[in-house]
Amino acid sequence: MTGPLSGVRTAVNPLRQLTIDQLRQRTSLKWREHPDDVLPLWVAEMDVPLAEPVALAITDAVARGDSGYTAGTAYPQALAEFARRRWGWDGLAVERTALVPDVMHGVVEALRLVTEPGDAVVVNCPVYPPFYEFVAHAGRRVVEAPLGDALRIDLDALEEAFRRARAGGRPAAYLLCSPHNPTGVVHSAAELTAVADLAERHGVRVVADEIHAPVVAGGARFVPYLSVPGAENGLSLMSASKGWNLAGLRGGLLIAGPAAAADLARVPFGVSVSTSHLGVIAHTAAFRDGGEWLDALLTGLDDNRRLLADLLAEHLPAVGYQPGQGTYLAWLDCRALGLGDDPATVFLDSARVALNSGLTFGTGGGGHVRLNLATAPELITEAVRRMAGVVG
Ligand SMILES: Cc1ncc(COP(=O)(O)O)c(C=O)c1O
């Protein structure tokens, strides 16, 4: 690399631009947690250079010394326009948004708006592990509604969980993950409409974590929860963090449906002003100008999903994999390999491949691992080769 922006290009597959030696120089979690002989395909960071419009926005801000408290509505405006262009949704009203420091802190704020300490929060397990930690941190309790056939939302299980959550007439929330981490399932309009109906009938408030919304394959359609009929009192969290790899440049948006505007008004000013101004600049640039880069990423991810399916079929045919259309994560059912409840430990110790342990994703996660596809195809190939080597 010769300059701060060298390596930054658009329209070419961003997953093919960095060498492993360049990646090993990174100081973020994915590449620092394990020694150099380990291939890290775990935490949700992507092995991509920054999208050029984002890099330019940040370097311009640095050149201006523009590192104070954040202000204005450029971020929600950019997201509203992105939502209109990409999802055909024009219901994102800038005045019904609040800046939040990041998506998980936004989830906590949203849960605080609609529930009281000790109330229940329903989640679809297996699900993103911090859902458990942050719900507990917010003083609420998790009620699990396991995913059903083909890893999709099971409406009967959800209804049963809603009943348990509302026992004694207490308020309750449903923390929906859309698209779903770790399965990559993109919920359909019909599913989300049924969810809204069920939530309405049981008096459960829906908080939709839609952080992976930009990362949906070209052939699929992301449906914003707040766009479906009956979702008017819902809350959503969005950000450019997953789509453009901005976890180090934090920032999220809490978005309220029309009937949740009064709730949103209770978000303390101090929460919104705690959002990183450089983060807001980065996320705004991503949503406003990062579409071409995102399209190239999505094409690369499609290739990687196919590659992984082919590699598993050839080298690890006993592993179950149903490629999702969203996220850059692959949920692998390793129960037939005979590696016990926690195959991630075996793959780390013996294959030197770091994956996320399914056990951390709640009920139903045992015997599974989560693999991060947002990397170079060569690394996926090498990882599967190593994994197959320990299975014999
Ligand atoms: C579903 C989901 N929500 C939230 C986050 C984290 O978001 P943030 O870093 O903005 O808190 C992730 C990160 O992978 C995620 O997958």
Short mmCIF file of C-alpha atoms and ligand atoms in Angstrom, two decimals:
data_model
loop_
_atom_site.label_atom_id
_atom_site.label_comp_id
_atom_site.label_asym_id
_atom_site.label_seq_id
_atom_site.Cartn_x
_atom_site.Cartn_y
_atom_site.Cartn_z
CA MET A 1 0.00 0.00 0.00
CA THR A 2 1.40 3.39 -0.91
CA GLY A 3 -1.05 5.93 0.51
CA PRO A 4 -3.96 6.14 2.90
CA LEU A 5 -6.53 5.40 0.19
CA SER A 6 -4.57 3.01 -2.00
CA GLY A 7 -6.35 -0.29 -2.35
CA VAL A 8 -9.71 1.53 -2.33
CA ARG A 9 -11.56 0.89 -5.59
CA THR A 10 -15.17 0.66 -6.62
CA ALA A 11 -17.09 -1.80 -8.79
CA VAL A 12 -14.55 -4.60 -8.36
CA ASN A 13 -15.23 -7.33 -5.83
CA PRO A 14 -14.13 -5.79 -2.50
CA LEU A 15 -13.64 -9.29 -1.10
CA ARG A 16 -10.75 -9.88 -3.48
CA GLN A 17 -8.73 -6.75 -2.83
CA LEU A 18 -6.69 -7.45 0.28
CA THR A 19 -4.01 -10.05 0.80
CA ILE A 20 -3.79 -12.09 3.95
CA ASP A 21 -0.60 -10.21 4.86
CA GLN A 22 -2.46 -6.91 4.63
CA LEU A 23 -5.32 -8.32 6.70
CA ARG A 24 -2.96 -9.58 9.38
CA GLN A 25 -1.79 -5.99 9.89
CA ARG A 26 -5.28 -5.04 11.04
CA THR A 27 -5.69 -4.31 14.73
CA SER A 28 -9.43 -5.04 15.03
CA LEU A 29 -10.95 -8.02 16.79
CA LYS A 30 -11.29 -10.45 13.88
CA TRP A 31 -7.61 -10.48 13.07
CA ARG A 32 -6.21 -9.99 16.59
CA GLU A 33 -8.03 -12.54 18.73
CA HIS A 34 -6.11 -15.57 17.46
CA PRO A 35 -2.47 -16.33 16.57
CA ASP A 36 -1.29 -16.05 12.96
CA ASP A 37 -1.67 -19.74 12.12
CA VAL A 38 -5.45 -19.43 12.60
CA LEU A 39 -7.78 -18.47 9.72
CA PRO A 40 -10.31 -16.12 11.33
CA LEU A 41 -13.79 -16.64 9.86
CA TRP A 42 -15.71 -15.66 12.95
CA VAL A 43 -16.85 -12.20 14.22
CA ALA A 44 -18.90 -10.09 11.76
CA GLU A 45 -16.19 -7.92 10.28
CA MET A 46 -15.51 -8.00 6.55
CA ASP A 47 -12.13 -8.45 4.87
CA VAL A 48 -12.64 -5.48 2.57
CA PRO A 49 -11.06 -2.06 2.11
CA LEU A 50 -13.26 0.89 3.06
CA ALA A 51 -15.65 1.92 0.28
CA GLU A 52 -14.12 4.94 -1.45
CA PRO A 53 -16.97 7.40 -0.70
CA VAL A 54 -16.75 6.50 2.99
CA ALA A 55 -12.96 6.78 3.08
CA LEU A 56 -13.14 10.19 1.38
CA ALA A 57 -15.82 11.48 3.75
CA ILE A 58 -13.76 10.45 6.76
CA THR A 59 -10.47 11.83 5.47
CA ASP A 60 -12.20 15.12 4.56
CA ALA A 61 -13.62 15.34 8.07
CA VAL A 62 -10.21 14.61 9.58
CA ALA A 63 -8.63 17.28 7.37
CA ARG A 64 -11.25 19.77 8.64
CA GLY A 65 -10.69 18.73 12.25
CA ASP A 66 -14.42 17.99 12.24
CA SER A 67 -14.37 15.76 15.32
CA GLY A 68 -16.86 17.42 17.66
CA TYR A 69 -20.34 16.39 18.77
CA THR A 70 -22.69 15.24 16.07
CA ALA A 71 -25.56 17.37 14.72
CA GLY A 72 -28.16 17.44 12.00
CA THR A 73 -30.26 14.97 10.01
CA ALA A 74 -27.95 14.02 7.12
CA TYR A 75 -27.77 10.40 8.32
CA PRO A 76 -31.53 9.69 8.46
CA GLN A 77 -32.00 11.61 5.20
CA ALA A 78 -29.40 9.45 3.46
CA LEU A 79 -31.02 6.29 4.86
CA ALA A 80 -34.53 7.43 3.86
CA GLU A 81 -33.33 7.94 0.28
CA PHE A 82 -31.49 4.60 0.28
CA ALA A 83 -34.67 2.89 1.56
CA ARG A 84 -36.68 4.48 -1.24
CA ARG A 85 -34.16 3.49 -3.93
CA ARG A 86 -33.37 -0.02 -2.73
CA TRP A 87 -36.53 -1.24 -1.05
CA GLY A 88 -39.17 0.97 -2.63
CA TRP A 89 -40.11 2.14 0.88
CA ASP A 90 -40.94 5.80 1.39
CA GLY A 91 -42.22 5.46 4.96
CA LEU A 92 -38.99 6.38 6.73
CA ALA A 93 -39.82 9.80 8.18
CA VAL A 94 -36.71 11.71 9.25
CA GLU A 95 -38.63 13.30 12.15
CA ARG A 96 -39.38 9.83 13.51
CA THR A 97 -35.71 8.86 13.85
CA ALA A 98 -33.17 9.23 16.62
CA LEU A 99 -29.42 8.83 16.42
CA VAL A 100 -28.12 6.08 18.70
CA PRO A 101 -24.47 5.25 19.49
CA ASP A 102 -24.75 1.88 17.70
CA VAL A 103 -27.38 -0.73 16.97
CA MET A 104 -27.12 -2.75 20.18
CA HIS A 105 -27.29 0.37 22.38
CA GLY A 106 -30.24 1.42 20.24
CA VAL A 107 -31.89 -1.94 20.92
CA VAL A 108 -31.48 -1.36 24.65
CA GLU A 109 -32.95 2.14 24.38
CA ALA A 110 -35.88 0.82 22.33
CA LEU A 111 -36.56 -1.94 24.87
CA ARG A 112 -36.48 0.66 27.64
CA LEU A 113 -39.12 2.68 25.78
CA VAL A 114 -41.63 -0.16 25.54
CA THR A 115 -40.97 -2.41 28.56
CA GLU A 116 -40.17 -2.12 32.26
CA PRO A 117 -37.39 -3.86 34.20
CA GLY A 118 -38.20 -7.56 34.64
CA ASP A 119 -40.43 -7.69 31.53
CA ALA A 120 -39.94 -10.31 28.84
CA VAL A 121 -38.24 -9.93 25.47
CA VAL A 122 -38.97 -12.67 22.93
CA VAL A 123 -36.19 -13.76 20.55
CA ASN A 124 -36.01 -16.38 17.78
CA CYS A 125 -33.26 -18.75 18.80
CA PRO A 126 -30.68 -19.56 17.60
CA VAL A 127 -29.90 -15.86 17.32
CA TYR A 128 -27.08 -13.26 17.54
CA PRO A 129 -25.58 -13.90 21.02
CA PRO A 130 -25.52 -10.26 22.23
CA PHE A 131 -29.35 -10.32 22.14
CA TYR A 132 -29.11 -12.38 25.34
CA GLU A 133 -26.41 -10.24 26.94
CA PHE A 134 -27.96 -6.86 26.14
CA VAL A 135 -31.49 -7.90 27.18
CA ALA A 136 -30.06 -9.03 30.51
CA HIS A 137 -27.98 -5.85 30.75
CA ALA A 138 -31.20 -3.85 30.24
CA GLY A 139 -32.74 -5.73 33.20
CA ARG A 140 -35.25 -7.62 31.02
CA ARG A 141 -35.57 -11.39 30.60
CA VAL A 142 -35.33 -13.44 27.39
CA VAL A 143 -38.18 -15.73 26.32
CA GLU A 144 -37.13 -18.01 23.45
CA ALA A 145 -39.28 -18.80 20.40
CA PRO A 146 -37.23 -21.37 18.43
CA LEU A 147 -37.02 -21.07 14.65
CA GLY A 148 -39.05 -23.64 12.75
CA ASP A 149 -38.82 -25.50 9.43
CA ALA A 150 -36.13 -24.32 7.03
CA LEU A 151 -34.90 -22.06 9.83
CA ARG A 152 -37.81 -19.65 9.31
CA ILE A 153 -39.94 -17.95 11.97
CA ASP A 154 -42.35 -20.48 13.51
CA LEU A 155 -45.55 -18.50 14.09
CA ASP A 156 -46.99 -21.10 16.49
CA ALA A 157 -43.82 -21.03 18.61
CA LEU A 158 -43.88 -17.23 18.45
CA GLU A 159 -47.50 -17.09 19.62
CA GLU A 160 -46.74 -19.45 22.47
CA ALA A 161 -43.77 -17.28 23.47
CA PHE A 162 -45.92 -14.13 23.26
CA ARG A 163 -48.43 -15.77 25.65
CA ARG A 164 -45.69 -16.64 28.12
CA ALA A 165 -44.13 -13.19 27.78
CA ARG A 166 -47.45 -11.44 28.47
CA ALA A 167 -48.39 -13.66 31.45
CA GLY A 168 -49.90 -11.54 34.21
CA GLY A 169 -50.61 -8.73 31.74
CA ARG A 170 -47.07 -7.38 31.83
CA PRO A 171 -45.69 -5.42 28.85
CA ALA A 172 -43.48 -7.45 26.53
CA ALA A 173 -41.34 -6.90 23.45
CA TYR A 174 -40.25 -9.05 20.52
CA LEU A 175 -36.69 -8.47 19.33
CA LEU A 176 -36.90 -9.49 15.69
CA CYS A 177 -33.66 -10.06 13.77
CA SER A 178 -34.25 -9.16 10.12
CA PRO A 179 -32.49 -10.53 8.12
CA HIS A 180 -31.75 -13.24 10.66
CA ASN A 181 -28.28 -13.69 12.12
CA PRO A 182 -26.94 -16.47 12.01
CA THR A 183 -29.09 -18.19 9.32
CA GLY A 184 -29.15 -15.39 6.74
CA VAL A 185 -32.90 -15.90 6.27
CA VAL A 186 -34.65 -12.87 4.74
CA HIS A 187 -38.19 -12.70 6.11
CA SER A 188 -40.94 -12.32 3.52
CA ALA A 189 -43.63 -9.62 3.50
CA ALA A 190 -46.20 -12.31 4.36
CA GLU A 191 -44.17 -13.52 7.35
CA LEU A 192 -43.64 -10.00 8.66
CA THR A 193 -47.32 -9.15 8.21
CA ALA A 194 -48.23 -12.26 10.20
CA VAL A 195 -45.73 -11.21 12.90
CA ALA A 196 -47.29 -7.73 13.09
CA ASP A 197 -50.75 -9.25 13.38
CA LEU A 198 -49.67 -11.64 16.13
CA ALA A 199 -47.90 -8.86 18.02
CA GLU A 200 -50.98 -6.65 17.79
CA ARG A 201 -53.29 -9.41 19.01
CA HIS A 202 -51.06 -10.18 21.99
CA GLY A 203 -50.12 -6.60 22.82
CA VAL A 204 -46.41 -7.23 22.22
CA ARG A 205 -44.22 -4.36 20.96
CA VAL A 206 -41.86 -5.23 18.10
CA VAL A 207 -38.27 -3.96 18.00
CA ALA A 208 -36.70 -4.98 14.67
CA ASP A 209 -32.92 -5.17 14.44
CA GLU A 210 -32.41 -4.56 10.72
CA ILE A 211 -28.67 -3.97 10.74
CA HIS A 212 -28.12 -6.56 7.98
CA ALA A 213 -30.79 -5.04 5.70
CA PRO A 214 -28.36 -3.71 3.06
CA VAL A 215 -26.70 -7.14 2.79
CA VAL A 216 -29.41 -8.95 0.84
CA ALA A 217 -28.69 -10.76 -2.43
CA GLY A 218 -29.84 -9.12 -5.65
CA GLY A 219 -32.45 -11.79 -6.36
CA ALA A 220 -34.11 -11.39 -2.95
CA ARG A 221 -36.14 -8.56 -1.45
CA PHE A 222 -35.58 -7.03 1.95
CA VAL A 223 -38.88 -5.91 3.47
CA PRO A 224 -38.55 -3.24 6.19
CA TYR A 225 -40.64 -4.30 9.18
CA LEU A 226 -42.18 -0.84 9.48
CA SER A 227 -43.44 -1.09 5.89
CA VAL A 228 -45.88 -3.96 6.55
CA PRO A 229 -49.52 -3.41 7.53
CA GLY A 230 -50.05 -3.53 11.29
CA ALA A 231 -46.48 -2.52 12.16
CA GLU A 232 -47.35 1.12 12.93
CA ASN A 233 -46.27 0.94 16.58
CA GLY A 234 -43.02 -0.88 15.75
CA LEU A 235 -39.47 0.35 16.24
CA SER A 236 -36.52 -0.46 13.98
CA LEU A 237 -32.76 -0.18 14.26
CA MET A 238 -30.68 0.31 11.14
CA SER A 239 -27.12 1.27 10.32
CA ALA A 240 -24.47 1.01 7.62
CA SER A 241 -22.26 -0.99 9.95
CA LYS A 242 -22.68 -4.44 8.40
CA GLY A 243 -23.12 -3.36 4.78
CA TRP A 244 -19.93 -1.28 4.69
CA ASN A 245 -17.89 -2.73 7.57
CA LEU A 246 -18.15 0.29 9.86
CA ALA A 247 -18.10 -1.32 13.32
CA GLY A 248 -15.08 0.84 14.12
CA LEU A 249 -17.00 3.96 13.09
CA ARG A 250 -20.01 3.54 15.28
CA GLY A 251 -23.48 4.90 14.66
CA GLY A 252 -27.06 3.69 14.40
CA LEU A 253 -30.57 4.98 13.84
CA LEU A 254 -33.66 4.19 15.86
CA ILE A 255 -36.71 4.53 13.62
CA ALA A 256 -40.29 4.69 14.86
CA GLY A 257 -43.50 3.78 13.08
CA PRO A 258 -46.22 6.47 13.15
CA ALA A 259 -47.83 5.05 16.31
CA ALA A 260 -44.48 4.88 18.14
CA ALA A 261 -43.52 8.54 17.65
CA ALA A 262 -44.45 9.42 21.23
CA ASP A 263 -42.21 6.63 22.52
CA LEU A 264 -39.32 7.81 20.40
CA ALA A 265 -39.67 11.31 21.83
CA ARG A 266 -38.62 9.85 25.21
CA VAL A 267 -35.12 8.90 23.98
CA PRO A 268 -32.83 11.10 26.08
CA PHE A 269 -30.89 13.80 24.20
CA GLY A 270 -27.72 12.46 25.81
CA VAL A 271 -28.14 9.13 23.99
CA SER A 272 -28.27 10.70 20.54
CA VAL A 273 -25.42 13.07 21.22
CA SER A 274 -23.29 10.11 22.36
CA THR A 275 -23.17 8.91 18.75
CA SER A 276 -19.74 9.35 17.14
CA HIS A 277 -19.72 12.29 14.72
CA LEU A 278 -17.11 10.58 12.52
CA GLY A 279 -19.33 7.50 12.63
CA VAL A 280 -22.34 9.52 11.48
CA ILE A 281 -20.26 11.00 8.64
CA ALA A 282 -19.18 7.51 7.57
CA HIS A 283 -22.66 5.96 7.74
CA THR A 284 -24.18 8.92 5.88
CA ALA A 285 -21.63 8.61 3.06
CA ALA A 286 -22.23 4.86 2.84
CA PHE A 287 -25.98 5.15 2.44
CA ARG A 288 -25.75 8.19 0.16
CA ASP A 289 -22.87 7.24 -2.13
CA GLY A 290 -21.93 3.63 -1.37
CA GLY A 291 -24.46 1.82 -3.59
CA GLU A 292 -22.05 0.83 -6.35
CA TRP A 293 -19.56 -0.57 -3.84
CA LEU A 294 -22.37 -2.45 -2.06
CA ASP A 295 -23.53 -4.02 -5.33
CA ALA A 296 -20.01 -5.30 -5.99
CA LEU A 297 -19.90 -6.71 -2.46
CA LEU A 298 -23.27 -8.46 -2.88
CA THR A 299 -22.08 -10.10 -6.09
CA GLY A 300 -18.94 -11.29 -4.32
CA LEU A 301 -21.00 -12.68 -1.45
CA ASP A 302 -23.26 -14.59 -3.86
CA ASP A 303 -20.12 -16.18 -5.32
CA ASN A 304 -18.86 -17.04 -1.84
CA ARG A 305 -22.18 -18.64 -0.82
CA ARG A 306 -22.07 -20.86 -3.90
CA LEU A 307 -18.40 -21.63 -3.33
CA LEU A 308 -19.04 -22.69 0.26
CA ALA A 309 -21.97 -24.91 -0.76
CA ASP A 310 -19.81 -26.58 -3.43
CA LEU A 311 -16.85 -27.04 -1.09
CA LEU A 312 -19.00 -28.55 1.64
CA ALA A 313 -20.71 -30.89 -0.83
CA GLU A 314 -17.31 -32.10 -1.95
CA HIS A 315 -15.28 -32.18 1.27
CA LEU A 316 -17.76 -32.20 4.15
CA PRO A 317 -21.00 -33.63 2.77
CA ALA A 318 -22.32 -34.44 6.24
CA VAL A 319 -22.48 -30.74 7.14
CA GLY A 320 -25.92 -29.17 6.70
CA TYR A 321 -25.95 -25.76 5.01
CA GLN A 322 -29.01 -23.90 3.71
CA PRO A 323 -27.59 -20.75 2.10
CA GLY A 324 -29.60 -17.71 3.19
CA GLN A 325 -30.14 -14.69 0.95
CA GLY A 326 -29.12 -12.15 3.55
CA THR A 327 -26.13 -11.35 5.77
CA TYR A 328 -22.62 -12.62 5.07
CA LEU A 329 -22.93 -15.43 7.58
CA ALA A 330 -23.32 -19.17 7.06
CA TRP A 331 -24.91 -21.38 9.69
CA LEU A 332 -23.47 -24.86 9.52
CA ASP A 333 -25.12 -27.89 11.08
CA CYS A 334 -22.20 -30.10 12.10
CA ARG A 335 -24.16 -32.55 14.26
CA ALA A 336 -23.55 -35.47 11.89
CA LEU A 337 -19.77 -35.04 12.16
CA GLY A 338 -19.60 -36.54 15.65
CA LEU A 339 -17.62 -33.60 17.03
CA GLY A 340 -19.97 -33.06 19.96
CA ASP A 341 -21.85 -29.97 21.05
CA ASP A 342 -19.10 -27.50 20.27
CA PRO A 343 -17.45 -28.27 16.92
CA ALA A 344 -16.01 -24.72 16.82
CA THR A 345 -13.57 -25.74 19.55
CA VAL A 346 -12.40 -28.74 17.53
CA PHE A 347 -12.06 -26.67 14.36
CA LEU A 348 -10.05 -24.05 16.23
CA ASP A 349 -7.80 -26.45 18.12
CA SER A 350 -7.20 -28.98 15.34
CA ALA A 351 -7.90 -27.19 12.04
CA ARG A 352 -6.76 -23.70 13.12
CA VAL A 353 -9.97 -22.17 11.77
CA ALA A 354 -11.85 -19.75 14.02
CA LEU A 355 -15.65 -19.93 13.71
CA ASN A 356 -18.37 -18.83 16.11
CA SER A 357 -19.59 -21.56 18.44
CA GLY A 358 -23.26 -22.35 17.90
CA LEU A 359 -23.65 -22.79 21.65
CA THR A 360 -23.55 -19.02 22.17
CA PHE A 361 -26.62 -18.53 19.92
CA GLY A 362 -29.05 -20.01 22.46
CA THR A 363 -31.28 -23.07 22.28
CA GLY A 364 -30.76 -25.01 19.05
CA GLY A 365 -27.19 -23.81 18.58
CA GLY A 366 -25.45 -26.94 19.88
CA GLY A 367 -23.50 -28.85 17.22
CA HIS A 368 -23.53 -25.81 14.91
CA VAL A 369 -20.95 -23.21 13.90
CA ARG A 370 -21.28 -19.81 12.22
CA LEU A 371 -18.86 -19.08 9.39
CA ASN A 372 -18.20 -15.55 8.11
CA LEU A 373 -18.29 -15.48 4.28
CA ALA A 374 -17.07 -11.89 3.94
CA THR A 375 -13.56 -12.85 2.97
CA ALA A 376 -11.51 -13.87 -0.05
CA PRO A 377 -12.68 -17.07 -1.79
CA GLU A 378 -9.20 -18.53 -1.29
CA LEU A 379 -9.56 -18.28 2.47
CA ILE A 380 -12.94 -20.02 2.41
CA THR A 381 -11.42 -22.80 0.30
CA GLU A 382 -8.48 -23.15 2.67
CA ALA A 383 -10.77 -23.13 5.72
CA VAL A 384 -12.98 -25.93 4.40
CA ARG A 385 -9.89 -27.93 3.39
CA ARG A 386 -8.54 -27.60 6.93
CA MET A 387 -11.91 -28.44 8.50
CA ALA A 388 -12.29 -31.53 6.33
CA GLY A 389 -8.81 -32.58 7.41
CA VAL A 390 -9.81 -32.97 11.05
CA VAL A 391 -12.96 -34.89 10.24
CA GLY A 392 -10.96 -37.46 8.29
C1 LIG B 1 -28.09 -8.68 14.37
C2 LIG B 1 -26.99 -7.75 14.81
N1 LIG B 1 -27.29 -6.68 15.57
C3 LIG B 1 -26.33 -5.83 15.99
C4 LIG B 1 -25.01 -6.03 15.67
C5 LIG B 1 -23.97 -5.09 16.21
O1 LIG B 1 -24.28 -3.78 15.88
P1 LIG B 1 -23.51 -2.59 16.55
O2 LIG B 1 -22.04 -2.90 16.45
O3 LIG B 1 -23.93 -1.38 15.78
O4 LIG B 1 -24.00 -2.54 17.98
C6 LIG B 1 -24.65 -7.13 14.87
C7 LIG B 1 -23.24 -7.37 14.54
O5 LIG B 1 -22.88 -8.32 13.93
C8 LIG B 1 -25.67 -8.01 14.44
O6 LIG B 1 -25.39 -9.08 13.68
#
